[in-house]
Amino acid sequence: MASPAETSVTYEELRDLENEFEDVETEIIRQQVQLSRPLYEKREKVVAQIPNFWPLVFEQAPQDIDEYIQPQDSALLLSSLSSFSVSHFEIESGGSGDPRSVLFRFEFAENEYFEDKVLEKKFWSRRSKGGWTGLVSEPVNIKWKKGKDLTSGLLGLVNAVWEEEKAAGKHWSTVKSENFTDKQKELKDQIEKIGLGGLSFFAWFGYRGRRVSAEENKAAIEKLQEKRQARKAAAEAGESKKEDDEEDVEEEEEEEDEIELEIFPDGDSLALALSDDLWPGAIKYFTQAQEQELASDDDFEDDDDVDDAEEDDEEDDADARPTKKRKA
């Protein structure tokens, strides 16, 4: 195994360089969102004239989305989804927020499962004081019709726990499991009973993610920028800027276990798949759905032709078969 060679380059310099790459990537995303917005608006007007456009797009969703859509979810989406959109709400109307923050909007026709006509879910791009970056969210409630809850009560429990925590000012990850409230214990038990394999797509609306507030995010970004500027100034002066112990501890902060009461642990991954793949590739997936339907029709017609041909062959064989001579 090769060992690092002696060098004057510090890990802080490498980390700062990585952060600069991230800054450039963020600006690329910001510009891409602004440049593509008119095209998405144009696409929305066009696809609004195509029956079942979005249901067929979801029917052809890639594996990293389709694996979370259960048969009942698929039936609901195919019969009732009328529109779907993704927006980068923190930079709408010239905002200067993070372009990675996204809002998902699902519009539904009248259906047998829930009362809502519109379901919206926001994901905020956040940075923790320990250096973690990713998407966080808040649970969204769905007004299920009696006996039609596809999440088997989990989504309602998540929202009840969320409201309880907001009132108490305590996040569940700061409380030992033996000190959970009755609702938290009930939620934990239900998650363990149901498991994650057959969980409904609509449980995704209950995803929360890590506990990183807007205030912590702002403070973490400001502190990161201050450290980078200090290191840059020290480098220009030919000095070495040593991080203090507190900063080192923050960077080495252990990751919190945030999934014990999380009903949809892969919620952020699904959000990225929806925003970065399904949304921009909607026309591609719709076209695939149409091609698959045409191929199925052709196969059906070919089967009919084969059956007809076999029947004709049997009739020809019967006509051509020689008759037996009668005995004298």
mmCIF file of C-alpha atoms in Angstrom:
data_model
loop_
_atom_site.group_PDB
_atom_site.id
_atom_site.type_symbol
_atom_site.label_atom_id
_atom_site.label_comp_id
_atom_site.label_asym_id
_atom_site.label_seq_id
_atom_site.Cartn_x
_atom_site.Cartn_y
_atom_site.Cartn_z
ATOM 1 C CA MET A 1 0.000 0.000 0.000
ATOM 2 C CA ALA A 2 1.431 3.344 -1.044
ATOM 3 C CA SER A 3 1.955 5.915 1.689
ATOM 4 C CA PRO A 4 1.410 9.672 1.180
ATOM 5 C CA ALA A 5 4.546 11.454 0.048
ATOM 6 C CA GLU A 6 5.877 14.429 1.937
ATOM 7 C CA THR A 7 4.119 17.588 0.761
ATOM 8 C CA SER A 8 3.420 21.121 1.866
ATOM 9 C CA VAL A 9 -0.216 20.830 0.749
ATOM 10 C CA THR A 10 -2.643 20.612 3.677
ATOM 11 C CA TYR A 11 -5.964 18.791 3.934
ATOM 12 C CA GLU A 12 -7.605 22.176 4.500
ATOM 13 C CA GLU A 13 -6.346 23.365 1.095
ATOM 14 C CA LEU A 14 -7.735 20.257 -0.577
ATOM 15 C CA ARG A 15 -11.044 20.718 1.211
ATOM 16 C CA ASP A 16 -11.208 24.352 0.132
ATOM 17 C CA LEU A 17 -10.571 23.291 -3.468
ATOM 18 C CA GLU A 18 -13.422 20.775 -3.237
ATOM 19 C CA ASN A 19 -15.676 23.513 -1.875
ATOM 20 C CA GLU A 20 -14.757 25.735 -4.810
ATOM 21 C CA PHE A 21 -15.814 22.956 -7.188
ATOM 22 C CA GLU A 22 -19.116 22.739 -5.269
ATOM 23 C CA ASP A 23 -19.587 26.508 -5.625
ATOM 24 C CA VAL A 24 -19.130 26.253 -9.391
ATOM 25 C CA GLU A 25 -21.550 23.320 -9.571
ATOM 26 C CA THR A 26 -24.136 25.296 -7.610
ATOM 27 C CA GLU A 27 -23.857 28.223 -10.016
ATOM 28 C CA ILE A 28 -24.170 25.864 -12.996
ATOM 29 C CA ILE A 29 -27.382 24.456 -11.510
ATOM 30 C CA ARG A 30 -28.655 27.983 -10.852
ATOM 31 C CA GLN A 31 -28.030 29.047 -14.463
ATOM 32 C CA GLN A 32 -29.433 25.822 -15.864
ATOM 33 C CA VAL A 33 -32.666 26.313 -13.912
ATOM 34 C CA GLN A 34 -33.027 29.877 -15.200
ATOM 35 C CA LEU A 35 -32.240 28.958 -18.828
ATOM 36 C CA SER A 36 -34.504 25.916 -18.931
ATOM 37 C CA ARG A 37 -37.514 27.488 -17.187
ATOM 38 C CA PRO A 38 -39.106 28.801 -20.454
ATOM 39 C CA LEU A 39 -38.725 25.346 -22.000
ATOM 40 C CA TYR A 40 -40.438 23.650 -19.073
ATOM 41 C CA GLU A 41 -43.259 26.193 -19.288
ATOM 42 C CA LYS A 42 -43.602 25.450 -23.010
ATOM 43 C CA ARG A 43 -43.569 21.701 -22.328
ATOM 44 C CA GLU A 44 -46.269 22.088 -19.697
ATOM 45 C CA LYS A 45 -48.607 23.717 -22.232
ATOM 46 C CA VAL A 46 -47.947 21.011 -24.805
ATOM 47 C CA VAL A 47 -48.319 17.964 -22.537
ATOM 48 C CA ALA A 48 -51.505 19.386 -21.020
ATOM 49 C CA GLN A 49 -53.112 18.480 -24.354
ATOM 50 C CA ILE A 50 -51.948 14.844 -24.154
ATOM 51 C CA PRO A 51 -54.286 12.504 -22.249
ATOM 52 C CA ASN A 52 -52.598 10.518 -19.465
ATOM 53 C CA PHE A 53 -49.182 12.046 -20.133
ATOM 54 C CA TRP A 54 -47.929 12.030 -16.529
ATOM 55 C CA PRO A 55 -49.486 8.675 -15.562
ATOM 56 C CA LEU A 56 -47.665 7.078 -18.508
ATOM 57 C CA VAL A 57 -44.411 8.822 -17.537
ATOM 58 C CA PHE A 58 -44.642 7.339 -14.047
ATOM 59 C CA GLU A 59 -45.567 3.965 -15.561
ATOM 60 C CA GLN A 60 -42.193 4.036 -17.370
ATOM 61 C CA ALA A 61 -40.240 5.487 -14.411
ATOM 62 C CA PRO A 62 -36.627 4.281 -14.012
ATOM 63 C CA GLN A 63 -35.799 1.538 -11.514
ATOM 64 C CA ASP A 64 -34.709 3.919 -8.736
ATOM 65 C CA ILE A 65 -38.263 5.339 -8.746
ATOM 66 C CA ASP A 66 -40.316 2.344 -9.862
ATOM 67 C CA GLU A 67 -39.026 0.183 -6.992
ATOM 68 C CA TYR A 68 -40.990 2.379 -4.557
ATOM 69 C CA ILE A 69 -44.275 2.289 -6.503
ATOM 70 C CA GLN A 70 -46.503 -0.541 -5.306
ATOM 71 C CA PRO A 71 -49.346 -1.983 -7.453
ATOM 72 C CA GLN A 72 -51.990 0.066 -5.600
ATOM 73 C CA ASP A 73 -49.875 3.212 -5.965
ATOM 74 C CA SER A 74 -49.585 2.538 -9.686
ATOM 75 C CA ALA A 75 -53.350 2.085 -10.012
ATOM 76 C CA LEU A 76 -53.942 5.409 -8.256
ATOM 77 C CA LEU A 77 -51.353 7.274 -10.330
ATOM 78 C CA LEU A 78 -52.630 5.804 -13.612
ATOM 79 C CA SER A 79 -56.254 6.628 -12.892
ATOM 80 C CA SER A 80 -55.984 9.989 -11.148
ATOM 81 C CA LEU A 81 -52.671 11.844 -11.617
ATOM 82 C CA SER A 82 -53.389 14.839 -13.847
ATOM 83 C CA SER A 83 -50.217 16.909 -13.466
ATOM 84 C CA PHE A 84 -46.747 16.822 -11.927
ATOM 85 C CA SER A 85 -44.144 19.563 -11.608
ATOM 86 C CA VAL A 86 -40.824 20.367 -9.958
ATOM 87 C CA SER A 87 -39.708 23.890 -9.071
ATOM 88 C CA HIS A 88 -36.612 25.333 -7.394
ATOM 89 C CA PHE A 89 -38.509 27.508 -4.957
ATOM 90 C CA GLU A 90 -35.538 29.195 -3.248
ATOM 91 C CA ILE A 91 -34.474 30.915 -6.476
ATOM 92 C CA GLU A 92 -37.928 31.638 -7.874
ATOM 93 C CA SER A 93 -38.548 35.315 -8.715
ATOM 94 C CA GLY A 94 -34.841 36.129 -8.533
ATOM 95 C CA GLY A 95 -34.244 34.604 -5.114
ATOM 96 C CA SER A 96 -30.649 33.959 -4.028
ATOM 97 C CA GLY A 97 -31.236 30.700 -2.123
ATOM 98 C CA ASP A 98 -29.922 27.238 -2.876
ATOM 99 C CA PRO A 99 -30.985 25.967 -6.345
ATOM 100 C CA ARG A 100 -30.897 22.396 -5.012
ATOM 101 C CA SER A 101 -33.962 23.040 -2.847
ATOM 102 C CA VAL A 102 -37.001 21.695 -4.690
ATOM 103 C CA LEU A 103 -40.784 21.666 -4.494
ATOM 104 C CA PHE A 104 -42.795 18.739 -5.880
ATOM 105 C CA ARG A 105 -46.405 19.324 -6.890
ATOM 106 C CA PHE A 106 -48.827 16.494 -7.721
ATOM 107 C CA GLU A 107 -52.329 17.292 -9.002
ATOM 108 C CA PHE A 108 -55.048 14.645 -8.876
ATOM 109 C CA ALA A 109 -58.517 14.163 -10.267
ATOM 110 C CA GLU A 110 -61.301 12.923 -7.999
ATOM 111 C CA ASN A 111 -60.349 9.459 -6.776
ATOM 112 C CA GLU A 112 -61.399 6.771 -4.307
ATOM 113 C CA TYR A 113 -58.316 7.126 -2.068
ATOM 114 C CA PHE A 114 -58.041 10.688 -0.745
ATOM 115 C CA GLU A 115 -59.779 14.058 -0.701
ATOM 116 C CA ASP A 116 -56.762 16.182 -1.717
ATOM 117 C CA LYS A 117 -56.647 17.603 -5.219
ATOM 118 C CA VAL A 118 -53.066 18.842 -4.782
ATOM 119 C CA LEU A 119 -50.157 17.366 -2.813
ATOM 120 C CA GLU A 120 -46.986 19.431 -2.398
ATOM 121 C CA LYS A 121 -43.729 18.489 -0.703
ATOM 122 C CA LYS A 122 -40.686 20.708 -0.157
ATOM 123 C CA PHE A 123 -37.070 19.621 0.223
ATOM 124 C CA TRP A 124 -34.517 22.085 1.538
ATOM 125 C CA SER A 125 -30.816 21.761 0.754
ATOM 126 C CA ARG A 126 -29.029 22.209 4.091
ATOM 127 C CA ARG A 127 -25.561 22.129 5.661
ATOM 128 C CA SER A 128 -25.109 21.045 9.295
ATOM 129 C CA LYS A 129 -22.594 22.493 11.722
ATOM 130 C CA GLY A 130 -20.652 19.225 11.427
ATOM 131 C CA GLY A 131 -20.238 19.574 7.655
ATOM 132 C CA TRP A 132 -23.019 17.239 6.443
ATOM 133 C CA THR A 133 -24.931 18.455 3.366
ATOM 134 C CA GLY A 134 -28.139 17.048 1.915
ATOM 135 C CA LEU A 135 -31.910 17.372 1.620
ATOM 136 C CA VAL A 136 -34.289 17.710 4.553
ATOM 137 C CA SER A 137 -38.065 17.987 4.565
ATOM 138 C CA GLU A 138 -41.225 18.133 6.663
ATOM 139 C CA PRO A 139 -44.029 15.552 6.681
ATOM 140 C CA VAL A 140 -47.088 16.284 4.563
ATOM 141 C CA ASN A 141 -50.481 14.986 5.605
ATOM 142 C CA ILE A 142 -52.914 13.306 3.202
ATOM 143 C CA LYS A 143 -56.667 13.301 3.814
ATOM 144 C CA TRP A 144 -57.347 9.620 3.209
ATOM 145 C CA LYS A 145 -60.886 8.396 2.652
ATOM 146 C CA LYS A 146 -62.161 5.800 5.101
ATOM 147 C CA GLY A 147 -60.399 2.472 4.708
ATOM 148 C CA LYS A 148 -58.228 3.725 1.812
ATOM 149 C CA ASP A 149 -54.992 4.731 3.575
ATOM 150 C CA LEU A 150 -52.219 3.169 1.481
ATOM 151 C CA THR A 151 -49.674 3.859 4.232
ATOM 152 C CA SER A 152 -51.673 1.878 6.837
ATOM 153 C CA GLY A 153 -51.755 4.851 9.205
ATOM 154 C CA LEU A 154 -47.997 5.530 9.155
ATOM 155 C CA LEU A 155 -48.274 8.906 7.445
ATOM 156 C CA GLY A 156 -50.842 10.122 9.966
ATOM 157 C CA LEU A 157 -48.638 8.956 12.849
ATOM 158 C CA VAL A 158 -45.588 10.753 11.444
ATOM 159 C CA ASN A 159 -47.546 13.988 11.215
ATOM 160 C CA ALA A 160 -48.889 13.537 14.755
ATOM 161 C CA VAL A 161 -45.344 12.997 16.080
ATOM 162 C CA TRP A 162 -44.135 16.016 14.095
ATOM 163 C CA GLU A 163 -46.787 18.301 15.603
ATOM 164 C CA GLU A 164 -46.066 16.888 19.071
ATOM 165 C CA GLU A 165 -42.340 17.606 18.704
ATOM 166 C CA LYS A 166 -42.917 21.137 17.442
ATOM 167 C CA ALA A 167 -45.105 21.853 20.460
ATOM 168 C CA ALA A 168 -42.498 20.418 22.844
ATOM 169 C CA GLY A 169 -39.535 21.937 21.019
ATOM 170 C CA LYS A 170 -37.729 18.569 21.032
ATOM 171 C CA HIS A 171 -36.664 16.485 18.047
ATOM 172 C CA TRP A 172 -36.999 12.727 18.604
ATOM 173 C CA SER A 173 -33.303 12.154 17.800
ATOM 174 C CA THR A 174 -32.384 14.064 20.967
ATOM 175 C CA VAL A 175 -34.469 11.699 23.119
ATOM 176 C CA LYS A 176 -33.539 8.155 24.137
ATOM 177 C CA SER A 177 -35.972 5.572 22.792
ATOM 178 C CA GLU A 178 -36.966 4.503 26.311
ATOM 179 C CA ASN A 179 -38.185 8.076 26.872
ATOM 180 C CA PHE A 180 -40.277 8.246 23.687
ATOM 181 C CA THR A 181 -43.816 9.566 23.966
ATOM 182 C CA ASP A 182 -46.736 7.196 23.371
ATOM 183 C CA LYS A 183 -47.088 8.396 19.769
ATOM 184 C CA GLN A 184 -43.366 7.984 19.116
ATOM 185 C CA LYS A 185 -43.446 4.461 20.524
ATOM 186 C CA GLU A 186 -46.502 3.638 18.416
ATOM 187 C CA LEU A 187 -44.781 4.945 15.296
ATOM 188 C CA LYS A 188 -41.648 2.920 16.012
ATOM 189 C CA ASP A 189 -43.724 -0.245 16.537
ATOM 190 C CA GLN A 190 -45.675 0.285 13.317
ATOM 191 C CA ILE A 191 -42.487 0.818 11.293
ATOM 192 C CA GLU A 192 -41.043 -2.433 12.653
ATOM 193 C CA LYS A 193 -44.264 -4.353 11.915
ATOM 194 C CA ILE A 194 -44.763 -3.127 8.359
ATOM 195 C CA GLY A 195 -41.123 -3.104 7.296
ATOM 196 C CA LEU A 196 -39.854 -1.138 4.303
ATOM 197 C CA GLY A 197 -40.249 -3.638 1.467
ATOM 198 C CA GLY A 198 -43.930 -3.122 0.704
ATOM 199 C CA LEU A 199 -44.191 0.509 1.769
ATOM 200 C CA SER A 200 -46.429 2.741 -0.347
ATOM 201 C CA PHE A 201 -44.952 5.468 -2.537
ATOM 202 C CA PHE A 202 -47.203 7.893 -0.649
ATOM 203 C CA ALA A 203 -45.296 7.215 2.581
ATOM 204 C CA TRP A 204 -42.587 9.356 0.931
ATOM 205 C CA PHE A 205 -44.663 12.395 1.863
ATOM 206 C CA GLY A 206 -43.766 11.610 5.485
ATOM 207 C CA TYR A 207 -39.995 11.835 4.923
ATOM 208 C CA ARG A 208 -38.143 14.234 7.243
ATOM 209 C CA GLY A 209 -34.426 13.559 6.990
ATOM 210 C CA ARG A 210 -31.778 14.941 9.299
ATOM 211 C CA ARG A 211 -32.517 17.621 11.856
ATOM 212 C CA VAL A 212 -30.869 20.706 10.333
ATOM 213 C CA SER A 213 -32.736 23.977 10.796
ATOM 214 C CA ALA A 214 -32.530 27.026 8.534
ATOM 215 C CA GLU A 215 -30.655 28.826 11.316
ATOM 216 C CA GLU A 216 -28.061 26.049 11.644
ATOM 217 C CA ASN A 217 -27.683 25.951 7.869
ATOM 218 C CA LYS A 218 -27.058 29.706 7.675
ATOM 219 C CA ALA A 219 -24.572 29.638 10.553
ATOM 220 C CA ALA A 220 -22.718 26.654 9.070
ATOM 221 C CA ILE A 221 -22.370 28.322 5.663
ATOM 222 C CA GLU A 222 -21.159 31.580 7.211
ATOM 223 C CA LYS A 223 -18.609 29.740 9.358
ATOM 224 C CA LEU A 224 -17.375 27.752 6.384
ATOM 225 C CA GLN A 225 -16.878 30.928 4.372
ATOM 226 C CA GLU A 226 -15.051 32.598 7.261
ATOM 227 C CA LYS A 227 -12.654 29.644 7.612
ATOM 228 C CA ARG A 228 -11.980 29.576 3.882
ATOM 229 C CA GLN A 229 -11.269 33.309 3.774
ATOM 230 C CA ALA A 230 -8.982 33.054 6.801
ATOM 231 C CA ARG A 231 -7.003 30.205 5.231
ATOM 232 C CA LYS A 232 -6.774 32.091 1.934
ATOM 233 C CA ALA A 233 -5.495 35.231 3.682
ATOM 234 C CA ALA A 234 -2.971 33.162 5.639
ATOM 235 C CA ALA A 235 -1.742 31.441 2.466
ATOM 236 C CA GLU A 236 -1.291 34.781 0.700
ATOM 237 C CA ALA A 237 0.719 36.002 3.681
ATOM 238 C CA GLY A 238 2.825 32.846 3.613
ATOM 239 C CA GLU A 239 1.481 31.666 6.958
ATOM 240 C CA SER A 240 -0.163 28.436 8.085
ATOM 241 C CA LYS A 241 -3.658 28.714 9.549
ATOM 242 C CA LYS A 242 -4.236 26.019 12.184
ATOM 243 C CA GLU A 243 -7.799 25.006 12.933
ATOM 244 C CA ASP A 244 -8.791 25.178 16.580
ATOM 245 C CA ASP A 245 -9.858 22.084 18.495
ATOM 246 C CA GLU A 246 -13.519 23.053 18.465
ATOM 247 C CA GLU A 247 -13.592 23.179 14.672
ATOM 248 C CA ASP A 248 -11.859 19.810 14.468
ATOM 249 C CA VAL A 249 -14.458 18.315 16.778
ATOM 250 C CA GLU A 250 -17.261 19.728 14.648
ATOM 251 C CA GLU A 251 -15.781 18.271 11.481
ATOM 252 C CA GLU A 252 -15.457 14.876 13.203
ATOM 253 C CA GLU A 253 -18.961 15.014 14.631
ATOM 254 C CA GLU A 254 -20.550 11.582 14.521
ATOM 255 C CA GLU A 255 -23.495 11.216 12.219
ATOM 256 C CA GLU A 256 -26.788 11.097 14.084
ATOM 257 C CA ASP A 257 -28.936 8.036 13.725
ATOM 258 C CA GLU A 258 -31.841 9.657 11.921
ATOM 259 C CA ILE A 259 -33.787 6.632 10.703
ATOM 260 C CA GLU A 260 -35.300 5.100 13.851
ATOM 261 C CA LEU A 261 -38.600 6.952 13.337
ATOM 262 C CA GLU A 262 -38.126 7.611 9.613
ATOM 263 C CA ILE A 263 -40.844 5.859 7.609
ATOM 264 C CA PHE A 264 -39.113 6.445 4.268
ATOM 265 C CA PRO A 265 -35.310 6.355 4.814
ATOM 266 C CA ASP A 266 -34.566 6.759 1.087
ATOM 267 C CA GLY A 267 -36.772 9.829 0.774
ATOM 268 C CA ASP A 268 -33.944 12.135 -0.290
ATOM 269 C CA SER A 269 -32.699 9.669 -2.916
ATOM 270 C CA LEU A 270 -36.205 9.381 -4.379
ATOM 271 C CA ALA A 271 -36.502 13.180 -4.420
ATOM 272 C CA LEU A 272 -33.273 13.437 -6.422
ATOM 273 C CA ALA A 273 -34.414 10.750 -8.859
ATOM 274 C CA LEU A 274 -37.697 12.595 -9.424
ATOM 275 C CA SER A 275 -36.109 16.028 -9.856
ATOM 276 C CA ASP A 276 -32.945 15.078 -11.767
ATOM 277 C CA ASP A 277 -34.229 12.200 -13.912
ATOM 278 C CA LEU A 278 -37.997 11.811 -14.257
ATOM 279 C CA TRP A 279 -38.800 15.539 -14.451
ATOM 280 C CA PRO A 280 -36.277 16.538 -17.157
ATOM 281 C CA GLY A 281 -36.696 13.203 -18.990
ATOM 282 C CA ALA A 282 -40.506 13.142 -19.017
ATOM 283 C CA ILE A 283 -40.862 13.218 -22.817
ATOM 284 C CA LYS A 284 -38.367 10.356 -23.134
ATOM 285 C CA TYR A 285 -40.312 8.198 -20.676
ATOM 286 C CA PHE A 286 -43.655 9.050 -22.306
ATOM 287 C CA THR A 287 -42.234 8.068 -25.702
ATOM 288 C CA GLN A 288 -40.994 4.774 -24.245
ATOM 289 C CA ALA A 289 -44.488 4.113 -22.895
ATOM 290 C CA GLN A 290 -46.008 4.734 -26.332
ATOM 291 C CA GLU A 291 -43.426 2.530 -28.053
ATOM 292 C CA GLN A 292 -44.048 -0.255 -25.540
ATOM 293 C CA GLU A 293 -47.804 -0.022 -26.111
ATOM 294 C CA LEU A 294 -47.313 -0.211 -29.887
ATOM 295 C CA ALA A 295 -44.996 -3.182 -29.485
ATOM 296 C CA SER A 296 -47.604 -4.926 -27.324
ATOM 297 C CA ASP A 297 -50.278 -4.294 -29.972
ATOM 298 C CA ASP A 298 -47.985 -5.665 -32.682
ATOM 299 C CA ASP A 299 -47.294 -8.767 -30.604
ATOM 300 C CA PHE A 300 -51.017 -9.262 -30.103
ATOM 301 C CA GLU A 301 -51.685 -8.941 -33.848
ATOM 302 C CA ASP A 302 -48.801 -11.306 -34.610
ATOM 303 C CA ASP A 303 -50.291 -13.858 -32.208
ATOM 304 C CA ASP A 304 -53.631 -13.559 -33.993
ATOM 305 C CA ASP A 305 -51.923 -13.997 -37.374
ATOM 306 C CA VAL A 306 -50.090 -17.087 -36.108
ATOM 307 C CA ASP A 307 -53.349 -18.585 -34.790
ATOM 308 C CA ASP A 308 -55.115 -17.880 -38.100
ATOM 309 C CA ALA A 309 -52.216 -19.356 -40.047
ATOM 310 C CA GLU A 310 -52.251 -22.506 -37.929
ATOM 311 C CA GLU A 311 -55.996 -22.904 -38.469
ATOM 312 C CA ASP A 312 -55.548 -22.475 -42.252
ATOM 313 C CA ASP A 313 -52.731 -25.055 -42.266
ATOM 314 C CA GLU A 314 -54.915 -27.538 -40.418
ATOM 315 C CA GLU A 315 -57.725 -27.057 -42.955
ATOM 316 C CA ASP A 316 -55.294 -27.452 -45.867
ATOM 317 C CA ASP A 317 -53.893 -30.618 -44.307
ATOM 318 C CA ALA A 318 -57.383 -32.018 -43.964
ATOM 319 C CA ASP A 319 -58.187 -31.265 -47.607
ATOM 320 C CA ALA A 320 -54.898 -32.708 -48.837
ATOM 321 C CA ARG A 321 -55.070 -35.885 -46.705
ATOM 322 C CA PRO A 322 -55.716 -38.959 -48.992
ATOM 323 C CA THR A 323 -58.815 -40.999 -48.342
ATOM 324 C CA LYS A 324 -58.448 -44.647 -47.424
ATOM 325 C CA LYS A 325 -59.379 -47.199 -50.055
ATOM 326 C CA ARG A 326 -62.413 -49.312 -49.228
ATOM 327 C CA LYS A 327 -61.959 -52.999 -49.060
ATOM 328 C CA ALA A 328 -63.542 -54.888 -51.933
#
